[in-house]
mmCIF file of C-alpha atoms and ligand atoms in Angstrom:
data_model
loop_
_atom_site.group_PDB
_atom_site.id
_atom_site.type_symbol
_atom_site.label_atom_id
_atom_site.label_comp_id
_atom_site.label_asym_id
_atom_site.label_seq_id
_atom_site.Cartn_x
_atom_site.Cartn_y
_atom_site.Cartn_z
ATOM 1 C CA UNK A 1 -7.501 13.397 57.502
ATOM 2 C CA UNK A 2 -7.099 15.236 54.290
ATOM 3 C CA UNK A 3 -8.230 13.286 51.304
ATOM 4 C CA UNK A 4 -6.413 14.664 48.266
ATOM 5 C CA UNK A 5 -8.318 14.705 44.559
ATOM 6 C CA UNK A 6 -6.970 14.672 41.580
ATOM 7 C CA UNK A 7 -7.422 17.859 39.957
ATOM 8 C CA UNK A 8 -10.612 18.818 38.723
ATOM 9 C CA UNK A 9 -10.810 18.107 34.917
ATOM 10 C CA UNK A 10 -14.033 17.057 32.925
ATOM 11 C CA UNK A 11 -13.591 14.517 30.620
ATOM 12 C CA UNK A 12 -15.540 16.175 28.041
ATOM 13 C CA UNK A 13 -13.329 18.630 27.528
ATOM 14 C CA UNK A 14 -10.107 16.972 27.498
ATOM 15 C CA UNK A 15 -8.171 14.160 25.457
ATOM 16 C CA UNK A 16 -6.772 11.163 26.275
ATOM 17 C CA UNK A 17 -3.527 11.569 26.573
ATOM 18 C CA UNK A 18 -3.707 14.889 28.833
ATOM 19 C CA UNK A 19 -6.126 12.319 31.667
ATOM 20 C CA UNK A 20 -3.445 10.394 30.988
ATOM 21 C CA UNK A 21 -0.631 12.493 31.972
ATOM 22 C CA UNK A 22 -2.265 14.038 33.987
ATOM 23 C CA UNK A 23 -3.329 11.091 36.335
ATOM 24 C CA UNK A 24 0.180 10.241 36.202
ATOM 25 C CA UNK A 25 1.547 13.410 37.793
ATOM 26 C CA UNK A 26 -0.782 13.275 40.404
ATOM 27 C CA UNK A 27 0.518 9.606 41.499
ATOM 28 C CA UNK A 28 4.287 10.690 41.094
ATOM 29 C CA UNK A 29 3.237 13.349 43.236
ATOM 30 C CA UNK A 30 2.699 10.743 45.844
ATOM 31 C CA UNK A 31 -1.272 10.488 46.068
ATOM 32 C CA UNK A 32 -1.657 6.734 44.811
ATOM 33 C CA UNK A 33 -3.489 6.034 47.752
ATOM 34 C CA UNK A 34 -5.887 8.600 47.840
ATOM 35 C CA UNK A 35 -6.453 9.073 43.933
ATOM 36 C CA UNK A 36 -7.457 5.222 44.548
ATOM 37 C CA UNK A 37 -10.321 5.484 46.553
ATOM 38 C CA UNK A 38 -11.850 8.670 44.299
ATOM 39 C CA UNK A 39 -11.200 6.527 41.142
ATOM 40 C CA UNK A 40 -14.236 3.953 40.292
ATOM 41 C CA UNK A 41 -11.792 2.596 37.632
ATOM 42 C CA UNK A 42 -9.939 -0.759 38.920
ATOM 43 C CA UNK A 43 -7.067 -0.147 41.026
ATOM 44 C CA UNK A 44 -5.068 -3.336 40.314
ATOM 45 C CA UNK A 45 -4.290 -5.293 38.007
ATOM 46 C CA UNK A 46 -6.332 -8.010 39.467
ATOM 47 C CA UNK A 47 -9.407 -6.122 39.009
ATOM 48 C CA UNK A 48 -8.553 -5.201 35.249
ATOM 49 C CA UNK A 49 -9.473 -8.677 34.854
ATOM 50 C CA UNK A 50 -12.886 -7.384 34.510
ATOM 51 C CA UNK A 51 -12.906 -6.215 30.556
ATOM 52 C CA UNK A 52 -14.686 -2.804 29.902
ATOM 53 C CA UNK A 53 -12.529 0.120 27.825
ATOM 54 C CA UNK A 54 -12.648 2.917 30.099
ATOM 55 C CA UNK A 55 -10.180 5.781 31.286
ATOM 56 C CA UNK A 56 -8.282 3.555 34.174
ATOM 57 C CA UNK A 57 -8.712 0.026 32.810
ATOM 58 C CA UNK A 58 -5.351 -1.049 34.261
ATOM 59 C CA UNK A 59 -5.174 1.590 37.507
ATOM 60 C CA UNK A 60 -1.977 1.759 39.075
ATOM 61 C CA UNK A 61 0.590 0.281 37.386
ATOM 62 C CA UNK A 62 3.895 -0.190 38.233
ATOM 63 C CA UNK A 63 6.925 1.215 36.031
ATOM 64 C CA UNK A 64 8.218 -1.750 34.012
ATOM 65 C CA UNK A 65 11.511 0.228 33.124
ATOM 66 C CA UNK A 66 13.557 0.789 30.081
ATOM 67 C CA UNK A 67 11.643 4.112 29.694
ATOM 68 C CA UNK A 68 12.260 7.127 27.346
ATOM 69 C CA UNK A 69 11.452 10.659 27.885
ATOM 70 C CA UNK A 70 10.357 11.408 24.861
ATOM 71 C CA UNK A 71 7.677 13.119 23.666
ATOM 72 C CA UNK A 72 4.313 10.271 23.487
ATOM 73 C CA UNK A 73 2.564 10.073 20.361
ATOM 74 C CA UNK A 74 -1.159 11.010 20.910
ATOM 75 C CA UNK A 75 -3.516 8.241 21.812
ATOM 76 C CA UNK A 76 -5.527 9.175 18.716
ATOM 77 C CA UNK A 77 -2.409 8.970 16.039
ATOM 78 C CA UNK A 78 -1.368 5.425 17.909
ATOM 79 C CA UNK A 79 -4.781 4.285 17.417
ATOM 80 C CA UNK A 80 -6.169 5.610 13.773
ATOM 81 C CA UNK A 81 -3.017 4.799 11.960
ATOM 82 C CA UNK A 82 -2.250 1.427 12.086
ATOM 83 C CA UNK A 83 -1.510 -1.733 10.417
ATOM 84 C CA UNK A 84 -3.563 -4.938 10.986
ATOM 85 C CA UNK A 85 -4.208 -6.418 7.422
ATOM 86 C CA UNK A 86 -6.567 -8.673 9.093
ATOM 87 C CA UNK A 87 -9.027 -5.202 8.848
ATOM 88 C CA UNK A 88 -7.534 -3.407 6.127
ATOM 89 C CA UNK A 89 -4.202 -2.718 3.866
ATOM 90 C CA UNK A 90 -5.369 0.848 4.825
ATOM 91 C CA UNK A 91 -3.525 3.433 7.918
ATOM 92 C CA UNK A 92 -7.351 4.640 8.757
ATOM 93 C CA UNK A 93 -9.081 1.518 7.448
ATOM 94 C CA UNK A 94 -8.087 -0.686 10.932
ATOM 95 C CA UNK A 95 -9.516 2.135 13.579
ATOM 96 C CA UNK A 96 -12.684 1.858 11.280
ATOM 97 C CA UNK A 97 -13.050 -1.316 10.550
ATOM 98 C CA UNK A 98 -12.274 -3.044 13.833
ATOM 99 C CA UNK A 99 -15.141 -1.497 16.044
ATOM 100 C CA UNK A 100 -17.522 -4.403 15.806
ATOM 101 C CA UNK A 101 -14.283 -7.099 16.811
ATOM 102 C CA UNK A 102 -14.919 -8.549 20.161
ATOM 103 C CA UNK A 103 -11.530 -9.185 22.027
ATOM 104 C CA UNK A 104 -13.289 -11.631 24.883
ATOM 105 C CA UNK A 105 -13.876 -14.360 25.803
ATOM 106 C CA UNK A 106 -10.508 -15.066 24.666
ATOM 107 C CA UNK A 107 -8.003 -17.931 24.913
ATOM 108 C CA UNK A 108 -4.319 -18.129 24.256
ATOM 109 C CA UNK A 109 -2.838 -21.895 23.649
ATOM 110 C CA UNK A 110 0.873 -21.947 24.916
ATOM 111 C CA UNK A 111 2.216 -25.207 22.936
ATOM 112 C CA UNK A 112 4.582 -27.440 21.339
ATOM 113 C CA UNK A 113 8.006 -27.780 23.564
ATOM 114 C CA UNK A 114 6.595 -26.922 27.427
ATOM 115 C CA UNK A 115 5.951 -29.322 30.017
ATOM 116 C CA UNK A 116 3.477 -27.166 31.260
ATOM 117 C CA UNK A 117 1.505 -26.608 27.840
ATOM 118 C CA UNK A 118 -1.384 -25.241 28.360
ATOM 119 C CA UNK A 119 -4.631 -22.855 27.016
ATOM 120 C CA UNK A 120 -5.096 -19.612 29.344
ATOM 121 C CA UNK A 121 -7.943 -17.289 29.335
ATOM 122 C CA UNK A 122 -6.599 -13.998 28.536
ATOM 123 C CA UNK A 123 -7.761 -12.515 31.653
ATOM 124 C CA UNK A 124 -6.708 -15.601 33.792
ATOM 125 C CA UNK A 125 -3.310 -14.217 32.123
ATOM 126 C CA UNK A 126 -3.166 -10.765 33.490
ATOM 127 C CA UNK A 127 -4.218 -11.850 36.586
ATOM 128 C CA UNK A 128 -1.452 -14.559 36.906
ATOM 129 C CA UNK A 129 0.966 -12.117 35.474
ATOM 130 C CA UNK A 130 0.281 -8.337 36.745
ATOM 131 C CA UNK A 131 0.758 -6.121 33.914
ATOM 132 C CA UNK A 132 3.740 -2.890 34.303
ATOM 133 C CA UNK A 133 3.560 0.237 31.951
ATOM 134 C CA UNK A 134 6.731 0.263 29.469
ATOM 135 C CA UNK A 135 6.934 3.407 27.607
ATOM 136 C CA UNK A 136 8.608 2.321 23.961
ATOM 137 C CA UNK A 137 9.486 3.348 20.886
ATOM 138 C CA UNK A 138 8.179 1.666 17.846
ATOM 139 C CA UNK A 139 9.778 1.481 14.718
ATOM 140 C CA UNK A 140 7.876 0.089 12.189
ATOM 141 C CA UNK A 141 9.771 -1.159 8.494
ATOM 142 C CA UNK A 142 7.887 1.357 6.603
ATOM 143 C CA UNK A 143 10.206 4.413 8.104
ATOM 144 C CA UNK A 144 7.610 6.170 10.758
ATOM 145 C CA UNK A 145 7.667 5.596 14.366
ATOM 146 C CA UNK A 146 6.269 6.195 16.994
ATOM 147 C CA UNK A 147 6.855 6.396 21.108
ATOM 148 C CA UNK A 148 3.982 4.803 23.053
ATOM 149 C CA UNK A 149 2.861 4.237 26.712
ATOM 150 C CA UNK A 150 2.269 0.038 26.620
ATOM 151 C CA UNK A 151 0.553 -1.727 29.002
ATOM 152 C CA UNK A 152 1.803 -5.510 29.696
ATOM 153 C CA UNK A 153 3.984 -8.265 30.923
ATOM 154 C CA UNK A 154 7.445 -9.746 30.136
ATOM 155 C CA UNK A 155 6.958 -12.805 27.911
ATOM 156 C CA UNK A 156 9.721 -14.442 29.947
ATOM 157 C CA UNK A 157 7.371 -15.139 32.870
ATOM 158 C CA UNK A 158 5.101 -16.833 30.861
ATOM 159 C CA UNK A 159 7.523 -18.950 29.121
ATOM 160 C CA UNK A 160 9.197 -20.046 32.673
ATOM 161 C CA UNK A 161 5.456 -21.042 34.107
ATOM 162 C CA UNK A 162 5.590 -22.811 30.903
ATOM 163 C CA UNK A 163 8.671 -24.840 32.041
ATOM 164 C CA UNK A 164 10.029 -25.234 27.828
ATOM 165 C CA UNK A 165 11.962 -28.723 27.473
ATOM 166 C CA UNK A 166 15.495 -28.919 26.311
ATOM 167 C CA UNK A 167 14.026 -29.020 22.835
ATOM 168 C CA UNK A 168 12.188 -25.156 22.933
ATOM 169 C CA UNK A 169 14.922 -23.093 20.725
ATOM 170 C CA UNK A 170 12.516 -20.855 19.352
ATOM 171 C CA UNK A 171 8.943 -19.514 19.920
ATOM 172 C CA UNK A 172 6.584 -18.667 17.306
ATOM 173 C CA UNK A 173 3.263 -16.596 17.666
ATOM 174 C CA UNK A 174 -0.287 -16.855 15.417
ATOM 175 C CA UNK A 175 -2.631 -14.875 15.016
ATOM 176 C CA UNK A 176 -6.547 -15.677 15.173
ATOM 177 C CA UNK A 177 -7.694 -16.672 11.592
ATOM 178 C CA UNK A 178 -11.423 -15.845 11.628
ATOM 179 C CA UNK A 179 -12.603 -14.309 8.329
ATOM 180 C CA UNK A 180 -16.296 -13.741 10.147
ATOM 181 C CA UNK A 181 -14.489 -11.136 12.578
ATOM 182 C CA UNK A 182 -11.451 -9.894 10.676
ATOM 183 C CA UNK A 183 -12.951 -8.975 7.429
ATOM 184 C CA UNK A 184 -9.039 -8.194 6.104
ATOM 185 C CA UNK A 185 -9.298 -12.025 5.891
ATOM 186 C CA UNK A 186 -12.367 -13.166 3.387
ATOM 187 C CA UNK A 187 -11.359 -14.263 0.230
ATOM 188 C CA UNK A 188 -11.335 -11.193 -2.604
ATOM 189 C CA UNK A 189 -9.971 -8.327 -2.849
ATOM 190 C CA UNK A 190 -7.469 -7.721 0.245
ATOM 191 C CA UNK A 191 -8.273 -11.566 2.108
ATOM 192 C CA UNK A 192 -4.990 -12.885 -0.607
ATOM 193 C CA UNK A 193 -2.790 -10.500 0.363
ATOM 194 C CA UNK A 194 -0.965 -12.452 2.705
ATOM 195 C CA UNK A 195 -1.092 -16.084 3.789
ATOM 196 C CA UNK A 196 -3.519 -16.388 6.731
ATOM 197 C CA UNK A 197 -2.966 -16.782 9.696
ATOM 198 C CA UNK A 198 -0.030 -13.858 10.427
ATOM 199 C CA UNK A 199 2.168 -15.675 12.107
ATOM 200 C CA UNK A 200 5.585 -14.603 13.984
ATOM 201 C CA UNK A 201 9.080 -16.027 15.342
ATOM 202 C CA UNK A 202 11.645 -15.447 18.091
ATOM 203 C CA UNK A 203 14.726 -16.868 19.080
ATOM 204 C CA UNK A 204 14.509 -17.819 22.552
ATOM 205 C CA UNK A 205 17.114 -15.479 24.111
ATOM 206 C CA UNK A 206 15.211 -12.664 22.076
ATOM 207 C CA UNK A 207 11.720 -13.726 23.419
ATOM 208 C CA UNK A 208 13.239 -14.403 27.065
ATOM 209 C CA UNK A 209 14.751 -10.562 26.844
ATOM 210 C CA UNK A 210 13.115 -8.362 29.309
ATOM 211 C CA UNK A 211 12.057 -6.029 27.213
ATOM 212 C CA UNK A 212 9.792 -8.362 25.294
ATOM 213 C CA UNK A 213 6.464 -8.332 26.485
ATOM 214 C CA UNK A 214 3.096 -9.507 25.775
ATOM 215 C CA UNK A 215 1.273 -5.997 25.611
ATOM 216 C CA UNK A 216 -2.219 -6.073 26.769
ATOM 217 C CA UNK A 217 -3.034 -1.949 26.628
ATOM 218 C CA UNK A 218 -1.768 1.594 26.019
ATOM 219 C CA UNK A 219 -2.417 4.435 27.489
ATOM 220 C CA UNK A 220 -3.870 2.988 30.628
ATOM 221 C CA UNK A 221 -6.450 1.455 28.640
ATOM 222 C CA UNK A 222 -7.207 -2.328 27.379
ATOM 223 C CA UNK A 223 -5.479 -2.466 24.230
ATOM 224 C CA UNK A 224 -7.902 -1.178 21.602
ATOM 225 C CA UNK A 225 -9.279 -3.580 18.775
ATOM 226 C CA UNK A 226 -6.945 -1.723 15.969
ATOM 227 C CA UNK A 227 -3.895 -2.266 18.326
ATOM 228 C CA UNK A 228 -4.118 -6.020 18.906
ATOM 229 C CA UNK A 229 -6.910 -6.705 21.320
ATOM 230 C CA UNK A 230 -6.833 -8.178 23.229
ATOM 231 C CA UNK A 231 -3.123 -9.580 23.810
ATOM 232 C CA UNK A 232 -0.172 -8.827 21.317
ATOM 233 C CA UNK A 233 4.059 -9.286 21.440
ATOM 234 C CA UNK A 234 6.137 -5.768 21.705
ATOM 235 C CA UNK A 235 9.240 -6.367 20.832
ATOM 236 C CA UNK A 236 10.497 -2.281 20.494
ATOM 237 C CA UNK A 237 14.438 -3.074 18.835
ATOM 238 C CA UNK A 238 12.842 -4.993 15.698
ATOM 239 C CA UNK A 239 11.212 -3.227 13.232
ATOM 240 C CA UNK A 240 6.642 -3.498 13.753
ATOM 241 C CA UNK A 241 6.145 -6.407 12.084
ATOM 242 C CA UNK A 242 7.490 -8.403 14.300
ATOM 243 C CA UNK A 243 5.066 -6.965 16.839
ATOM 244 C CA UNK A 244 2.056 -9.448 15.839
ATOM 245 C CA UNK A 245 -1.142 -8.717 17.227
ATOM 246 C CA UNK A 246 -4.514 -10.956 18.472
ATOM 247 C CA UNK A 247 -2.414 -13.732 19.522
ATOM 248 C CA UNK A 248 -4.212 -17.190 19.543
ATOM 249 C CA UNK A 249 -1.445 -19.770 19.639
ATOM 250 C CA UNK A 250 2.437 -19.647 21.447
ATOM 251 C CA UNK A 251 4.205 -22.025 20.207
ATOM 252 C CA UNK A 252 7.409 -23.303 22.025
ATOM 253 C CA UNK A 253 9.752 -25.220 18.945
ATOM 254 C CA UNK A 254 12.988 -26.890 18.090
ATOM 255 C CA UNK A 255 13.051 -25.137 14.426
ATOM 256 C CA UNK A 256 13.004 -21.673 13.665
ATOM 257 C CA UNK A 257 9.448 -20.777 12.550
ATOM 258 C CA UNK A 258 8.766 -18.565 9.424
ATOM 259 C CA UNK A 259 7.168 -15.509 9.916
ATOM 260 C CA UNK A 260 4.461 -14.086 7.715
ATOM 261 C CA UNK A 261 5.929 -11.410 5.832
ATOM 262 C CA UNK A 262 9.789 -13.628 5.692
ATOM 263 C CA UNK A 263 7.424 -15.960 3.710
ATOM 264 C CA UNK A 264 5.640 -12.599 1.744
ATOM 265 C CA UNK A 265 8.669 -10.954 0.103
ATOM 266 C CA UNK A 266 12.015 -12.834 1.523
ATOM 267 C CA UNK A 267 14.381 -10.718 -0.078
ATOM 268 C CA UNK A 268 12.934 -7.711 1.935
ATOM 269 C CA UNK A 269 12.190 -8.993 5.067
ATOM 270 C CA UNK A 270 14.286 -11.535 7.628
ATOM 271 C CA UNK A 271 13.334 -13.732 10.226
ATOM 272 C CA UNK A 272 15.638 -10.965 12.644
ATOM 273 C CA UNK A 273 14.412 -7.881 11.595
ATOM 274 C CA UNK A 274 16.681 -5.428 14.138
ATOM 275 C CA UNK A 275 16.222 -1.831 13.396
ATOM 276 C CA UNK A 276 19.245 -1.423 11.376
ATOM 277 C CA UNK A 277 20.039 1.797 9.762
ATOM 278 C CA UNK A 278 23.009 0.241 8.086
ATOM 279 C CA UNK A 279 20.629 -2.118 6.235
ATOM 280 C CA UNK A 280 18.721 -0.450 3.361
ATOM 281 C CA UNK A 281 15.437 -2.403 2.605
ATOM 282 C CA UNK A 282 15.810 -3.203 -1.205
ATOM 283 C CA UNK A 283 12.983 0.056 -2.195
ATOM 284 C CA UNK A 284 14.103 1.992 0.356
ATOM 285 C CA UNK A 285 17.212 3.676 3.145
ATOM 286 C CA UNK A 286 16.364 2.862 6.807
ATOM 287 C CA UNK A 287 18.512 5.094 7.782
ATOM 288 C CA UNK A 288 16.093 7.960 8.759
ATOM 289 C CA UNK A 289 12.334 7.941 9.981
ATOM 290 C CA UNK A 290 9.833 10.370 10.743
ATOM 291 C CA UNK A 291 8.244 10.302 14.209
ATOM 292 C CA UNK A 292 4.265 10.150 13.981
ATOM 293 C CA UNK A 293 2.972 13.826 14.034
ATOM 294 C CA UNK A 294 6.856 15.595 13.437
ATOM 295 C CA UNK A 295 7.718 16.911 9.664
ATOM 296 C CA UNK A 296 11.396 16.750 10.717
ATOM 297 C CA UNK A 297 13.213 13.143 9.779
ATOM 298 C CA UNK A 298 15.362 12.160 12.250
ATOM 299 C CA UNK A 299 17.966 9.286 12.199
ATOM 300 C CA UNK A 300 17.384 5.826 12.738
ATOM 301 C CA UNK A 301 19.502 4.487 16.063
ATOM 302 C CA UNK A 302 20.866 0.865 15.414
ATOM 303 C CA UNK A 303 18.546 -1.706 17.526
ATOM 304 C CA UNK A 304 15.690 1.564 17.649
ATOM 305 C CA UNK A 305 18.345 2.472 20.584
ATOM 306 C CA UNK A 306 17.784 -0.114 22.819
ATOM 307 C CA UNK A 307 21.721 -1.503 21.555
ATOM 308 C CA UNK A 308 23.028 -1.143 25.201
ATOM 309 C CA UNK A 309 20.450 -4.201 26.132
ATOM 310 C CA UNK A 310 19.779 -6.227 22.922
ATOM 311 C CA UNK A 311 23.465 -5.659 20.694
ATOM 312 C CA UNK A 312 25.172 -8.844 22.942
ATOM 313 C CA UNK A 313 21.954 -11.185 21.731
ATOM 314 C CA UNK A 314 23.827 -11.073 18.107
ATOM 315 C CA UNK A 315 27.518 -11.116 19.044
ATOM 316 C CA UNK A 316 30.095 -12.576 15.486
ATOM 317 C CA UNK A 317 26.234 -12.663 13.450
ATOM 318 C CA UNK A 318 27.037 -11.005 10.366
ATOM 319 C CA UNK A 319 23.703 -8.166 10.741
ATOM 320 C CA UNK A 320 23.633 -7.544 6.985
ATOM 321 C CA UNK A 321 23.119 -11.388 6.035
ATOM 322 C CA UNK A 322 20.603 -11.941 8.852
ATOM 323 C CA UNK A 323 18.531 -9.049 8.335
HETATM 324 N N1 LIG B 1 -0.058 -8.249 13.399
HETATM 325 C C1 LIG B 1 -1.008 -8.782 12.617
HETATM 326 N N2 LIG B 1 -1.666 -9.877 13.034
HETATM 327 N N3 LIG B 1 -1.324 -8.253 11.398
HETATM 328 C C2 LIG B 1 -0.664 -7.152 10.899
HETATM 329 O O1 LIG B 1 -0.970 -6.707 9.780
HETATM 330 N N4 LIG B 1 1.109 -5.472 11.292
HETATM 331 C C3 LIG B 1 2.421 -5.288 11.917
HETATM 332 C C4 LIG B 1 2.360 -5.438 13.443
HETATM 333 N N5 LIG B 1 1.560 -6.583 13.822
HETATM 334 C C5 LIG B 1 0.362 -6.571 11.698
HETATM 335 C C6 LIG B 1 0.619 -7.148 12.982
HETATM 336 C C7 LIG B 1 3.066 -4.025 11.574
HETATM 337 S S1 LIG B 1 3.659 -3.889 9.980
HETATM 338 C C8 LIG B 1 3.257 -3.023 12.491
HETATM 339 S S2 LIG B 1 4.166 -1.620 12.095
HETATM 340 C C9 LIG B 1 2.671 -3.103 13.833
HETATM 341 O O2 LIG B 1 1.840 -4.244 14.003
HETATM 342 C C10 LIG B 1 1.836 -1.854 14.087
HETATM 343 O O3 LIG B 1 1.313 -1.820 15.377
HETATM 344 P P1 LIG B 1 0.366 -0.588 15.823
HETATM 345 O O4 LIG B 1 -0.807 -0.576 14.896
HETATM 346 O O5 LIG B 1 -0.027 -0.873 17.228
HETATM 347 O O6 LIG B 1 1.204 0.635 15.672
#
């Protein structure tokens, strides 16, 4: 029989994102099987549940849907400009200061309004819940974006195996507050800039939405430290923030929780937070944005584009009050 390879290429040479793409034409090209067995990287998601950052963390993973075409941002713009005040207040200062974090052994407490409340080991969680690529944009408050290649699961599975009471109307996410390993936290110069830990809310129809999922990589890869490491939400038709990373605590509740930067600067930033382009933030338009690594501005779609799916979730809500 014919074993096919995947094209010769030495990793020295090349970056990320080309072994990435490139891996990926060679399994659309209908060699999953063979590229399998020349791969040492794990071929399941099973397997992924051993943690080690390498080329094929994840291996072959299914399509998740909702995809874009669009051009991906390179794996080293998505990962040295970032925000994650828990390192820095800083684009660079996360990639740099986030080396020494170490994402496992890692727990996640699902709580409040479930019958099934429970703590999970993260990997115990990607096991239970095999991970599916969704290629997204994200749209971050501050006018960039950026279209990115995530690696995880819909949120909705978890709440179901969760089995939320009559009570759960909304869910709200933390953030691990640990001032020895996020140094963005010690008391001083940066540690006041926002009340620790970050912590996030959905309604549950939003966090039920298929396209919310709890992203556990990029790229292939385990989600690097800078990006949220080891588990964090990615909700792509609300603006970044809402996207909180190094989730410690889900939290199923009757009252709508307040989310860090809502609690920051309120007449800024909403609990909803939809990409809006109608919807100026007070210093600035979001009308336009400028895609990571482009010089060109380009407009802002209502709901980052992803209206067709979300716009029904906020039917007779008046968008410019809950912003
Ligand atoms: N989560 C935590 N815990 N702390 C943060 O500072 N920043 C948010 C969000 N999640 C932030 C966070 C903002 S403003 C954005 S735009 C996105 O993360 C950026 O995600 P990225 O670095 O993966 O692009």
């Amino acid at each position: 029989m014919l074993i096919q390879k995947p094209p010769a290429i030495s990793a020295r040479e090349i970056t990320v994102e080309e072994l990435y793409r490139e891996r990926r034409r060679f399994l659309r090209g209908g060699a999953a099987v063979a590229l399998a067995a020349t791969l040492p990287a794990a071929t399941s998601a099973a397997r992924a549940a051993t943690f080690h950052q390498g080329v094929n963390d994840f291996g072959d993973l299914p399509d998740g849907g909702f995809g874009t075409d669009e051009e991906l941002t390179p794996f080293d713009k998505v990962t040295t400009y970032n925000n994650f005040y828990e390192f820095s207040t800083d684009k660079a200062g996360p990639a740099e200061l986030s080396g020494d974090f170490e994402p496992r052994p890692w727990t996640v407490a699902v709580e409040g309004e479930a019958e099934n409340a429970r703590r999970w080991d993260v990997d115990e969680l990607i096991r239970r819940f095999p991970p599916q690529e969704r290629v997204y944009r994200l749209r971050c408050v501050e006018a960039w974006s950026m279209v990115i290649p995530w690696v995880g699961f819909p949120l909705a599975d978890l709440i179901k195996e969760s089995k939320p009471t009559s009570r759960a109307k909304f869910v709200e996410f933390r953030t691990l507050h640990d001032p020895e390993r996020m140094p963005g936290q010690r008391p001083g110069l940066f540690g006041n800039v926002l009340d620790w830990p970050y912590v996030e809310g959905l309604r549950m129809d939003e966090a039920a939405h298929p396209l919310t999922i709890l992203g556990v990589g990029l790229y292939g890869r385990f989600l690097p430290n800078q990006n949220g490491a080891p588990l964090r939400l990615v909700v792509p038709w609300k603006y970044g923030f809402k996207s909180i990373k190094s989730i410690v605590t889900i939290r199923l509740s009757e009252k709508q929780p307040r989310n860090t930067w809502n609690i920051q600067a309120p007449r800024e930033y909403g609990f909803y937070s939809n990409v809006n382009p109608e919807v100026a933030h007070p210093r600035w338009s979001q009308a336009r944005e400028r895609r990571i690594g482009e010089w060109k501005k380009r407009p802002t779609l209502p709901f980052n584009g992803y209206a067709e799916q979300v716009a029904h979730l906020y039917a007779g809500m008046d968008l410019h009050k809950h912003f």
